[in-house]
Short mmCIF file of C-alpha atoms in Angstrom, two decimals:
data_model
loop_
_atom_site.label_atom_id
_atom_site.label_comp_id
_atom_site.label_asym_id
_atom_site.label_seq_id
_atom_site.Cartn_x
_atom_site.Cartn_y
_atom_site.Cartn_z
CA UNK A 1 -12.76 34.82 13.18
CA UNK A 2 -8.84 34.19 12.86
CA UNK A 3 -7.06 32.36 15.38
CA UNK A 4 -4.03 31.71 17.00
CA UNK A 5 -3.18 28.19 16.65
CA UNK A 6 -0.31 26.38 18.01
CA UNK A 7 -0.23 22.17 17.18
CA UNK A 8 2.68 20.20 17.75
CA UNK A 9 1.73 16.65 17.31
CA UNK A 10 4.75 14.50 18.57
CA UNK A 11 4.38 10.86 16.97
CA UNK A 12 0.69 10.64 15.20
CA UNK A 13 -1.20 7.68 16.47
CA UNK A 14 -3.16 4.98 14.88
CA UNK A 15 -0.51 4.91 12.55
CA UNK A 16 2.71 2.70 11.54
CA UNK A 17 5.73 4.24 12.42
CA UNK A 18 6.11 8.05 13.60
CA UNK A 19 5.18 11.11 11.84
CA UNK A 20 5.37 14.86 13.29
CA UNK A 21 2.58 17.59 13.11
CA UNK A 22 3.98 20.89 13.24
CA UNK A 23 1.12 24.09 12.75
CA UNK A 24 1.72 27.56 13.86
CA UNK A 25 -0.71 30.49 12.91
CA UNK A 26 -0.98 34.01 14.83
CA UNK A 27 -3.94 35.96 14.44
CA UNK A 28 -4.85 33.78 11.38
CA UNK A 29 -1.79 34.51 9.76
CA UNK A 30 -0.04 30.97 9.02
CA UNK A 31 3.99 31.17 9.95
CA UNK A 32 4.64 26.93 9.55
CA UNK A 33 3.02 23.61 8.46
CA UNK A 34 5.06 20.64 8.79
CA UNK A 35 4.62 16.93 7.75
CA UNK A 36 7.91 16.02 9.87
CA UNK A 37 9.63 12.59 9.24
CA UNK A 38 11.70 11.53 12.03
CA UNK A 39 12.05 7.66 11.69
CA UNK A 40 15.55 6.12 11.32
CA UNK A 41 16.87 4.96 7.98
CA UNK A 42 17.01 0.81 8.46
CA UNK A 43 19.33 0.29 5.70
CA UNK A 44 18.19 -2.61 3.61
CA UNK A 45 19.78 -2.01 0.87
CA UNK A 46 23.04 -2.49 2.36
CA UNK A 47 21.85 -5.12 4.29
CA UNK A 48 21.17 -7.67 0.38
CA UNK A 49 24.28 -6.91 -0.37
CA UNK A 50 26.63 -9.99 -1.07
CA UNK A 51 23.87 -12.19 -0.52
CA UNK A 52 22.54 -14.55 -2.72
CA UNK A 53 19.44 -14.25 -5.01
CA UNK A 54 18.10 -17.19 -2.58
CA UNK A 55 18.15 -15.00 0.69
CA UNK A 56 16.63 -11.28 -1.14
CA UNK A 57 13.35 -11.96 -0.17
CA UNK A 58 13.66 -13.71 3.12
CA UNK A 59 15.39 -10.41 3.89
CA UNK A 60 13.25 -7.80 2.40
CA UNK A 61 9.96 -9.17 3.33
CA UNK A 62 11.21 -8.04 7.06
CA UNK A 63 10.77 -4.27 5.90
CA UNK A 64 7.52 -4.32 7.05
CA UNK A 65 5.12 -6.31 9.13
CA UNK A 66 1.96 -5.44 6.92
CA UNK A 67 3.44 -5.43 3.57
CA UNK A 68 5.51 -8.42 3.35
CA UNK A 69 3.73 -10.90 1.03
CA UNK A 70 4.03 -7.67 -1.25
CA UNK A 71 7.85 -6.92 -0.85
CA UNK A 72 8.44 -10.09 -0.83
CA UNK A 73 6.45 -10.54 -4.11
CA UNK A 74 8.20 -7.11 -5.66
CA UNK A 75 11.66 -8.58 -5.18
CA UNK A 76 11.19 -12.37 -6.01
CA UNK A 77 9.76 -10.70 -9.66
CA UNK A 78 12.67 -8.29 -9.53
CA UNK A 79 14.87 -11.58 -9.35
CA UNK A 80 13.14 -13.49 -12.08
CA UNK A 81 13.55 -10.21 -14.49
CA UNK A 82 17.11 -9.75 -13.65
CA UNK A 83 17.79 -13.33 -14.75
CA UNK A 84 15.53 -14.08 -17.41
CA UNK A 85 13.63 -16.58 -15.41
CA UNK A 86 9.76 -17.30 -16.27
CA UNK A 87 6.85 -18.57 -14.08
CA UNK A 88 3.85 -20.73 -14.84
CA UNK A 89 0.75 -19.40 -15.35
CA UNK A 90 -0.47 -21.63 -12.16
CA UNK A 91 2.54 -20.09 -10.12
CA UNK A 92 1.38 -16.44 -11.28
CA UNK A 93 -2.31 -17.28 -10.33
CA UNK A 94 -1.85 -18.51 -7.08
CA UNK A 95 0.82 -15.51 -6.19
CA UNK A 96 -2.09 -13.34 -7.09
CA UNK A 97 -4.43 -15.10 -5.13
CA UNK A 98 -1.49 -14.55 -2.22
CA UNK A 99 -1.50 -10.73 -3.09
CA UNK A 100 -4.76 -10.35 -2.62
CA UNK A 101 -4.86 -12.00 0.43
CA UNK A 102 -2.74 -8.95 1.88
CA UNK A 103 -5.06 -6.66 0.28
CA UNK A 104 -8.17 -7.57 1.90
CA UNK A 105 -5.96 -7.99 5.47
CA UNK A 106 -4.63 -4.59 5.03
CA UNK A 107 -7.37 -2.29 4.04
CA UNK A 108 -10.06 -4.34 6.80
CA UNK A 109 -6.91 -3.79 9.74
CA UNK A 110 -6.93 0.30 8.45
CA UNK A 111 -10.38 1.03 7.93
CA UNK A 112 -12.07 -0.91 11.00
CA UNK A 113 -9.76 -0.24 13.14
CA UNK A 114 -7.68 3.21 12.12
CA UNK A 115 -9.97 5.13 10.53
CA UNK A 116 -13.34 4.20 12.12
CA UNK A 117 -13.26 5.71 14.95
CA UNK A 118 -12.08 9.08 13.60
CA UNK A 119 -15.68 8.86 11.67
CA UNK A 120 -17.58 8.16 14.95
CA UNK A 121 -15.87 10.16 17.26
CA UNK A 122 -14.28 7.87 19.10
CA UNK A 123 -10.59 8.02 20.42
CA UNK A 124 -9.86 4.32 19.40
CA UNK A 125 -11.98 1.23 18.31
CA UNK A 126 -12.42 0.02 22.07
CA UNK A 127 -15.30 2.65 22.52
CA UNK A 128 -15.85 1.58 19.27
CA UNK A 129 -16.86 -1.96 19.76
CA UNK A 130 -19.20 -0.91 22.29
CA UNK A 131 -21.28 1.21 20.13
CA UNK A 132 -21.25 -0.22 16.88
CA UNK A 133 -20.35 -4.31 18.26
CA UNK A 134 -21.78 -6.03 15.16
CA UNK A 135 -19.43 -3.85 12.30
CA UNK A 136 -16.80 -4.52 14.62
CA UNK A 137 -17.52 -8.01 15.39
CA UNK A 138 -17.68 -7.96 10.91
CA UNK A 139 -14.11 -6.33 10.66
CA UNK A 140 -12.51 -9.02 13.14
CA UNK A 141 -13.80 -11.65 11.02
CA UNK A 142 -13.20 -10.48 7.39
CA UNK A 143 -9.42 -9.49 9.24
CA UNK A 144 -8.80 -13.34 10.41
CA UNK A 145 -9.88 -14.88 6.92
CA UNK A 146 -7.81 -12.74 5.73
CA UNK A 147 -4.87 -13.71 8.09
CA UNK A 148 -5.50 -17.51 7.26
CA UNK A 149 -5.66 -16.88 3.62
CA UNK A 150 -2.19 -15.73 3.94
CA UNK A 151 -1.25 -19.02 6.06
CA UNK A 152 -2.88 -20.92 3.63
CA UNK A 153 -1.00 -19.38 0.40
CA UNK A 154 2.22 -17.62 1.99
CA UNK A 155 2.44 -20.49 4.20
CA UNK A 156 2.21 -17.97 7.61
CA UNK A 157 0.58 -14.60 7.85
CA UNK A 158 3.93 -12.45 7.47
CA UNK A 159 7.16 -12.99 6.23
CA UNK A 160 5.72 -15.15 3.47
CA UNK A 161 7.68 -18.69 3.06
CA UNK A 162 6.11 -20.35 0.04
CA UNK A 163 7.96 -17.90 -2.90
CA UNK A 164 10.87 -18.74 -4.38
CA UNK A 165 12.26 -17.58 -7.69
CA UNK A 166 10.41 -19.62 -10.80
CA UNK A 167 7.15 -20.67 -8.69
CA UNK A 168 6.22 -21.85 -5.02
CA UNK A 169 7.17 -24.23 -3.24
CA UNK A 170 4.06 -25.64 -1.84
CA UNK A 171 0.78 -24.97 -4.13
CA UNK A 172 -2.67 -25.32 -1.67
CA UNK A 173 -4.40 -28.71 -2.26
CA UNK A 174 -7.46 -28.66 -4.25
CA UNK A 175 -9.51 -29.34 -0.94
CA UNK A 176 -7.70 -26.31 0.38
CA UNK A 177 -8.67 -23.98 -2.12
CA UNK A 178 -12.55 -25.17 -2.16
CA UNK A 179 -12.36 -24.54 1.35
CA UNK A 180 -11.10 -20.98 0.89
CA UNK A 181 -13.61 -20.27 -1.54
CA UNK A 182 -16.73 -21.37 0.28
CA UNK A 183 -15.32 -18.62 3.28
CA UNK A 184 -14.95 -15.98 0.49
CA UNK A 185 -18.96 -16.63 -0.85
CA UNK A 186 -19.68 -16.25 2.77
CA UNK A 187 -17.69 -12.93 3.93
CA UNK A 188 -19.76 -10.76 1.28
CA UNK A 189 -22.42 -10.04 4.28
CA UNK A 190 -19.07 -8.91 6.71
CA UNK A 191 -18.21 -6.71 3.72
CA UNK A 192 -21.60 -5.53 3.11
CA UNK A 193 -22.12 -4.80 7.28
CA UNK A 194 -18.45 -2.94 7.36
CA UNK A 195 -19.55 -0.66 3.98
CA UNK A 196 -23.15 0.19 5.48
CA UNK A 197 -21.18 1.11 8.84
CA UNK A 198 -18.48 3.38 7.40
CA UNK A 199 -21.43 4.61 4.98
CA UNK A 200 -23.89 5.64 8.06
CA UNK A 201 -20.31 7.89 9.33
CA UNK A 202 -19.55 8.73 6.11
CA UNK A 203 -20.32 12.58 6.71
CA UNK A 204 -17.80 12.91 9.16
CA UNK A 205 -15.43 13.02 5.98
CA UNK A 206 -14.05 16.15 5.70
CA UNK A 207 -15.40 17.87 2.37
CA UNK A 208 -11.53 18.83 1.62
CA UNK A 209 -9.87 18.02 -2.11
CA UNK A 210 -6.93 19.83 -3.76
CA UNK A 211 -6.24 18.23 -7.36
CA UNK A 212 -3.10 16.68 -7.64
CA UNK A 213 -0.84 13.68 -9.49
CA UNK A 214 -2.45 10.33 -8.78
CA UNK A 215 -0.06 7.19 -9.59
CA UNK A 216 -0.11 3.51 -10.17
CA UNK A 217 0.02 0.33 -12.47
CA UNK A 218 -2.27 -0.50 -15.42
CA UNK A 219 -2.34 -3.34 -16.96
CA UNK A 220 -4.21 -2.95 -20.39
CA UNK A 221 -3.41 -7.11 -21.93
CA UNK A 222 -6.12 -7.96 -20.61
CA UNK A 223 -7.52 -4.88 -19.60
CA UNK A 224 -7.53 -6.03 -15.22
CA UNK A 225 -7.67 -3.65 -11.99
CA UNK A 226 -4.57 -4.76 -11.15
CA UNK A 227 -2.06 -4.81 -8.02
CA UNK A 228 0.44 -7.18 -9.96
CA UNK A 229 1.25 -6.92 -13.26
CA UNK A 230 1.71 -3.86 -15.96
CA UNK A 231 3.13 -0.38 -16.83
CA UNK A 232 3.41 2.94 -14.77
CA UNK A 233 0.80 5.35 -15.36
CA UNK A 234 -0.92 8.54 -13.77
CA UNK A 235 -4.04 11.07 -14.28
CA UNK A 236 -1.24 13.42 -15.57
CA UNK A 237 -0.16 10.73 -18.43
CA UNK A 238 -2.09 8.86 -20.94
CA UNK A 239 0.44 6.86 -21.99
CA UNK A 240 2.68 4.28 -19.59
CA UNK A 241 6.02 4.15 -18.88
CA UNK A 242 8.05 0.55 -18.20
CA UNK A 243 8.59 -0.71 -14.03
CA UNK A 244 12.15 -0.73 -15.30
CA UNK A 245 12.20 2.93 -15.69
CA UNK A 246 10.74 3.94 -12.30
CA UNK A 247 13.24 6.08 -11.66
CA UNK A 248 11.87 8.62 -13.97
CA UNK A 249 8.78 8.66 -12.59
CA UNK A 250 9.68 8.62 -9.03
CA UNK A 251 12.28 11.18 -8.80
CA UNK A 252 13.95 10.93 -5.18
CA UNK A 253 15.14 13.79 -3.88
CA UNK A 254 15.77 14.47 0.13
CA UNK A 255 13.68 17.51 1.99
CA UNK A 256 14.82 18.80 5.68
CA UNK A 257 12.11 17.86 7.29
CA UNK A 258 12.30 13.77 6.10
CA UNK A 259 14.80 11.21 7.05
CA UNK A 260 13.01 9.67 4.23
CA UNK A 261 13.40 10.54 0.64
CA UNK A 262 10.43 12.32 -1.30
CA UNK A 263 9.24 11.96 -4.50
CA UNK A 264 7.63 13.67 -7.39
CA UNK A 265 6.87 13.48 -11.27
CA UNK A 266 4.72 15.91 -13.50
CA UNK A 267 4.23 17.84 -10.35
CA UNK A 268 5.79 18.95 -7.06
CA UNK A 269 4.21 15.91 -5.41
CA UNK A 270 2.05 13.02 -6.61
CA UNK A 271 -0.13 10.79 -4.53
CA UNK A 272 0.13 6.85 -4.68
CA UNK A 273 -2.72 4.07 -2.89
CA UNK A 274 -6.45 3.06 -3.28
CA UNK A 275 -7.48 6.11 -4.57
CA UNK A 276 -4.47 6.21 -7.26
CA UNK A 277 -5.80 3.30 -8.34
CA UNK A 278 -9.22 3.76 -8.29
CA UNK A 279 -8.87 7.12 -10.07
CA UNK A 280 -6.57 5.19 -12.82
CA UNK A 281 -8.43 2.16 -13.30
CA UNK A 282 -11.77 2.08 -11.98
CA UNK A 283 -13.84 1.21 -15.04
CA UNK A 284 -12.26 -2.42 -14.48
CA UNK A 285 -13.54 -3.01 -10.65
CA UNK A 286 -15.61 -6.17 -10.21
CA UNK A 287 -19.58 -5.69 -10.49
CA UNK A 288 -20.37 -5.62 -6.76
CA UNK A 289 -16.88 -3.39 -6.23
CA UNK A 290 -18.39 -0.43 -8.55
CA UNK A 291 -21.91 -0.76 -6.72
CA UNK A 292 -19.93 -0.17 -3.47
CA UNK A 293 -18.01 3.07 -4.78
CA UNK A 294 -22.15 3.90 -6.02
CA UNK A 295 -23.24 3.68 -2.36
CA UNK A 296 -20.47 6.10 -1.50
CA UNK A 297 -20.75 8.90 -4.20
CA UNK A 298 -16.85 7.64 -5.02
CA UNK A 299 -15.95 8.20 -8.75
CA UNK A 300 -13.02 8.90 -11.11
CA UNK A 301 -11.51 12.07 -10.88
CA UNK A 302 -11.98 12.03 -6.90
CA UNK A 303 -8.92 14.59 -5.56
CA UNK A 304 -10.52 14.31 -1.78
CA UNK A 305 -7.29 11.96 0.18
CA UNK A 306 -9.97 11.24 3.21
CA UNK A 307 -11.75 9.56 0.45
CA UNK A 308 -8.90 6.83 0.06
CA UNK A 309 -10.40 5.02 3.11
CA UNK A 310 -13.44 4.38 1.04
CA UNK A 311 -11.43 3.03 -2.21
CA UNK A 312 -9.77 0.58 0.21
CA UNK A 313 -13.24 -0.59 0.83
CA UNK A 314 -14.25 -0.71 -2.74
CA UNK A 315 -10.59 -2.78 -3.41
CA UNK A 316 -11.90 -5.20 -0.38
CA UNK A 317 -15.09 -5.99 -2.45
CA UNK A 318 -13.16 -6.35 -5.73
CA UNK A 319 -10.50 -8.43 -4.00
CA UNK A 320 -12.79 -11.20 -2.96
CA UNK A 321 -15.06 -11.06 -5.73
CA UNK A 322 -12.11 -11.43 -8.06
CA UNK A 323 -10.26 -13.89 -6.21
CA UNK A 324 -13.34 -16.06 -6.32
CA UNK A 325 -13.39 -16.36 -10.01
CA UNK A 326 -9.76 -17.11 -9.65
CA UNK A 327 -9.88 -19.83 -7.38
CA UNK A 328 -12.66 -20.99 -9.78
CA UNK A 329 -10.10 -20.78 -12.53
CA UNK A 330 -7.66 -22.59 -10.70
CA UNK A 331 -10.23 -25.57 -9.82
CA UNK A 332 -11.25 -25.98 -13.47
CA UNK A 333 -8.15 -26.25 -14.64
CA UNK A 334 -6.56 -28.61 -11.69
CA UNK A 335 -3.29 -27.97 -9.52
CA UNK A 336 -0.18 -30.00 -11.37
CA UNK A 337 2.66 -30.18 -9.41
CA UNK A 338 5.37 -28.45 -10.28
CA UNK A 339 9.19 -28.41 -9.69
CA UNK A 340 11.63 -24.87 -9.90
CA UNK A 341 15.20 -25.23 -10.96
CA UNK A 342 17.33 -22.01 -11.81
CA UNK A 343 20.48 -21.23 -12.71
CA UNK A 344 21.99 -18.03 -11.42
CA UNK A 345 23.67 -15.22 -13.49
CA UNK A 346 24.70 -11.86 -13.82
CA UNK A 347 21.83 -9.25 -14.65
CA UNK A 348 20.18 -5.93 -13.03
CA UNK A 349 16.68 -5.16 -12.99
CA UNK A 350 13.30 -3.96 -11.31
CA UNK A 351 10.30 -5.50 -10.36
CA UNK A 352 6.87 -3.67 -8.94
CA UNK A 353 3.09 -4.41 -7.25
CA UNK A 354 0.90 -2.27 -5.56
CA UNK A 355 0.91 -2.82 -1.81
CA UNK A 356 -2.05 -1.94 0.14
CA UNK A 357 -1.00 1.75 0.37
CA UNK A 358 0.35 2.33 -3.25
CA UNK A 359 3.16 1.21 -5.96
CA UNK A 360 6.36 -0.34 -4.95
CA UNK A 361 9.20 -0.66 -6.52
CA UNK A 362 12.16 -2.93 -6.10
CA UNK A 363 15.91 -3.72 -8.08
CA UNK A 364 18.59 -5.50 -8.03
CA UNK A 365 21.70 -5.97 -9.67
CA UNK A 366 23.88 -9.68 -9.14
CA UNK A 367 26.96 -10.89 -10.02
CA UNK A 368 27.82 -13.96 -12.40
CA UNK A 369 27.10 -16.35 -9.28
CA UNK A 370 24.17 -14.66 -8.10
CA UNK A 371 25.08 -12.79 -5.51
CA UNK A 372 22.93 -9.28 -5.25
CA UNK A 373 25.55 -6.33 -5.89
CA UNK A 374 23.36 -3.44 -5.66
CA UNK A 375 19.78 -2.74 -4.73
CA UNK A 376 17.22 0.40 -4.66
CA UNK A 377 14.40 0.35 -3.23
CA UNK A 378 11.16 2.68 -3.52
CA UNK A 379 8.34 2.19 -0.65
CA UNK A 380 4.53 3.83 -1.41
CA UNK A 381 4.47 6.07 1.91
CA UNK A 382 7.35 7.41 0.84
CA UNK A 383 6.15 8.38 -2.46
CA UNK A 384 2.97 10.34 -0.31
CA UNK A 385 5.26 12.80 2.16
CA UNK A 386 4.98 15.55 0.18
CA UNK A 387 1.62 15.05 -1.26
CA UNK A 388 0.81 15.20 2.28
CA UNK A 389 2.93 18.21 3.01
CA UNK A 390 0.90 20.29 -0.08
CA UNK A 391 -2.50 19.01 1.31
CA UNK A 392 -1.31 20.43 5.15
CA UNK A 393 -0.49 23.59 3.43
CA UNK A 394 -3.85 23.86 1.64
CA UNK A 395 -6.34 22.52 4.57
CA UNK A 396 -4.88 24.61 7.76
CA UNK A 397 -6.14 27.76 6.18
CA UNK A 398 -9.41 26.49 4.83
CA UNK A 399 -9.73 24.98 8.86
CA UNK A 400 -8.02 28.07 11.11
CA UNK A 401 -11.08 28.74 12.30
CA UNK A 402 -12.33 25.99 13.65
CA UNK A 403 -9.72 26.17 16.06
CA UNK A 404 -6.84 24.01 17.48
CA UNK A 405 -8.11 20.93 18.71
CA UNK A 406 -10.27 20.65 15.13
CA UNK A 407 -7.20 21.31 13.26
CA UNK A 408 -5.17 18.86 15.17
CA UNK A 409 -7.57 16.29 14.80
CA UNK A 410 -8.56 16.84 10.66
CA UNK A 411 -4.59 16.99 10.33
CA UNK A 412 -4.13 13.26 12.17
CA UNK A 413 -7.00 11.86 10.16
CA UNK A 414 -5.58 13.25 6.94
CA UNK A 415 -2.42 11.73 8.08
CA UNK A 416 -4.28 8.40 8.25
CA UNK A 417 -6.35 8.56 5.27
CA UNK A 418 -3.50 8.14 3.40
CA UNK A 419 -2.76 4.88 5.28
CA UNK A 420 0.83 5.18 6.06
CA UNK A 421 3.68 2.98 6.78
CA UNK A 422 6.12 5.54 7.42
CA UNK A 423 8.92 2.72 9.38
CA UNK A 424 9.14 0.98 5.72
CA UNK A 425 12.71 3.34 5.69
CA UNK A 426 14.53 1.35 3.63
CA UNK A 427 17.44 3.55 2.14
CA UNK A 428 21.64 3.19 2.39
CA UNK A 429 23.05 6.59 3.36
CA UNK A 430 26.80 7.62 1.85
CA UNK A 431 28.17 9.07 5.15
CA UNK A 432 31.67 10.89 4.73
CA UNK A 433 33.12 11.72 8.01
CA UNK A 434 35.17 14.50 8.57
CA UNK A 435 38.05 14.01 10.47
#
């Protein structure tokens, strides 16, 4: 039977940052569905410039709370391609090994304790730790090794201090790193517990897909699931287009209902995160990664969004499986000190990793001495308003009937399925006042 339906969700919880819900529908006749943006511009693009190359990512880590190993580690690359300077292959292993570290914090923090209890019907995960205490008690571990992988690498949990243009300035001791990877053998039973607990929820998923644009990086020399290096590439496109030329692919353009820009590239929107990744490079997942994606039915080609919780779990298995056999590397080889010296000049150009919830991209432009003239930046959720917006517009009529509290509740945990971190506003505005 049609219904009436009036939802007019102010601020979306269980989320970072605020996002609007707007659905009106008379006698199941659909008059407005809105994925409203409302969050402030912070201007950090204005804020880099006329400061040195030294200071961008000290700066731009401060975007975001959750993702600031990776902006940190998209601008400090955007500053070594701008001026021609090169890193070790130690420096680049251990920054990975930092990466991932973010990785497995971010996608435990979401799943465990975001999108968990959507799947058991809970309103938060306080109820939550009273009915299922041992995956919960699994999350809050897996999420503090995380956190002191970070110290360890980063040198604190956010706001990373260890990167610096050419390498690091403090590598982990070899001690250090055995210790880290005698924790990672040992979380694989946390990760195991968490996937079994999401997996006995697992049909509280919404059975909802509309087929869209997925994007992200591949990295074909060597062929790696990768979050660091590579080209741009998407389900649309089978070939890959350069992180210099991001532009192209992203688009920007500004909609009425965003303070924040929105983005598309072979179609009106395209989706960017776990499952963008997954769908583009899943072949190359670690061994106990693709049995994990097995357990949950996941495979290419998946167009569900809900189902982007469950690549972040896959990602968590892959992360630690893969940064044991780097840490392995490392400890074969044997930490040599090492010591950074560059030499400012004038150059402009990008540089790009995956954060947690999709590709980033970051570039700069600096003066003779160094000093950052211009800077644009792309963030992921940014990239996924208007995905979101065309999956809203496709799911409120297949739900209308299941009236309004359903549809305000399958419309906040598609909003969070898509893991967003809708306060990364980074953007300058050109304001002309009229006098």
């Amino acid at each position: 039977m049609a219904k009436t339906v009036n939802v007019n969700v102010h601020h979306v919880t269980r989320v970072e940052g605020h996002g609007n819900i707007v659905v009106n529908a008379t006698d199941g006749k659909v008059e407005k569905v809105e994925w409203q943006v409302p969050e402030a511009p912070r201007f950090f693009e204005a804020m880099v410039r006329g400061r040195s190359y030294e200071d961008i990512q000290t700066i731009v880590s401060r975007i975001c709370g959750i993702c600031s190993i990776t902006h940190s580690l998209a601008s400090t690359k955007a500053v070594e391609n701008a001026m021609g300077i090169k890193v070790s292959e130690q420096a680049d292993k251990v920054r990975i090994l930092m990466h991932y570290s973010e990785q497995l914090q971010s996608h435990v923090l979401h799943v465990g304790y975001l999108v968990a209890p959507d799947l058991f019907g809970l309103p938060s995960v306080v109820p939550l730790a009273a009915k299922a205490p041992d995956a919960v008690m699994a999350v809050i571990r897996l999420h503090r090794l995380a956190n002191e992988w970070s110290d360890l690498i980063a040198g604190r949990t956010t706001h990373p201090v260890t990167l610096t243009p050419g390498g690091l300035t403090k590598f982990p001791t070899e001690k250090e790193l055995r210790e880290l990877l005698e924790r990672l053998k040992n979380c694989v039973a946390d990760l195991k517990a968490v996937a079994e607990a999401v997996l006995s929820a697992a049909s509280n998923i919404p059975d909802f897909t509309r087929e869209t644009e997925y994007v992200s990086l591949k990295q074909d020399n060597p062929p790696t699931y990768t979050f660091y290096h590579g080209d741009i590439t998407s389900t649309d496109y089978d070939g890959a287009v350069s992180i210099h030329d991001w532009q192209s692919v992203a688009n920007e353009y500004m909609n009425d209902q965003s303070t924040a820009k929105w983005t598309k590239w072979h179609r009106e929107s395209y989706t960017v995160g776990a499952l963008a990744r997954f769908n583009n490079n899943a072949p190359l997942l670690s061994p106990m990664a693709k049995d994990v994606a097995k357990m949950f039915g996941l495979a290419q080609g998946c167009c569900n969004p809900f189902m982007n919780s469950v690549a972040q779990i896959v990602e968590a298995v892959h992360v630690v499986e893969t940064s044991i056999a780097l840490i392995d590397e490392l400890l074969t080889t044997g930490l040599k000190p090492e010591t950074v010296k560059v030499s400012p000049k004038a150059g402009k150009a990008s540089g790009c990793v995956e954060a947690p919830r999709g590709i980033l991209f970051h570039q700069y432009e600096f003066d003779r001495k160094g000093n950052c003239v211009g800077a644009d930046i792309c963030i992921p959720t940014n990239q996924n308003h208007a995905a979101i917006q065309q999956d809203f517009e496709k799911f409120v009529p297949e739900i209308l009937d299941e009236g309004e509290d359903a549809v305000r509740l399958k419309l906040e945990m598609l909003v969070r399925s898509y893991d967003p971190c809708i306060s990364c506003s980074t953007h300058m505005l050109n304001v002309q006042f009229v006098r």
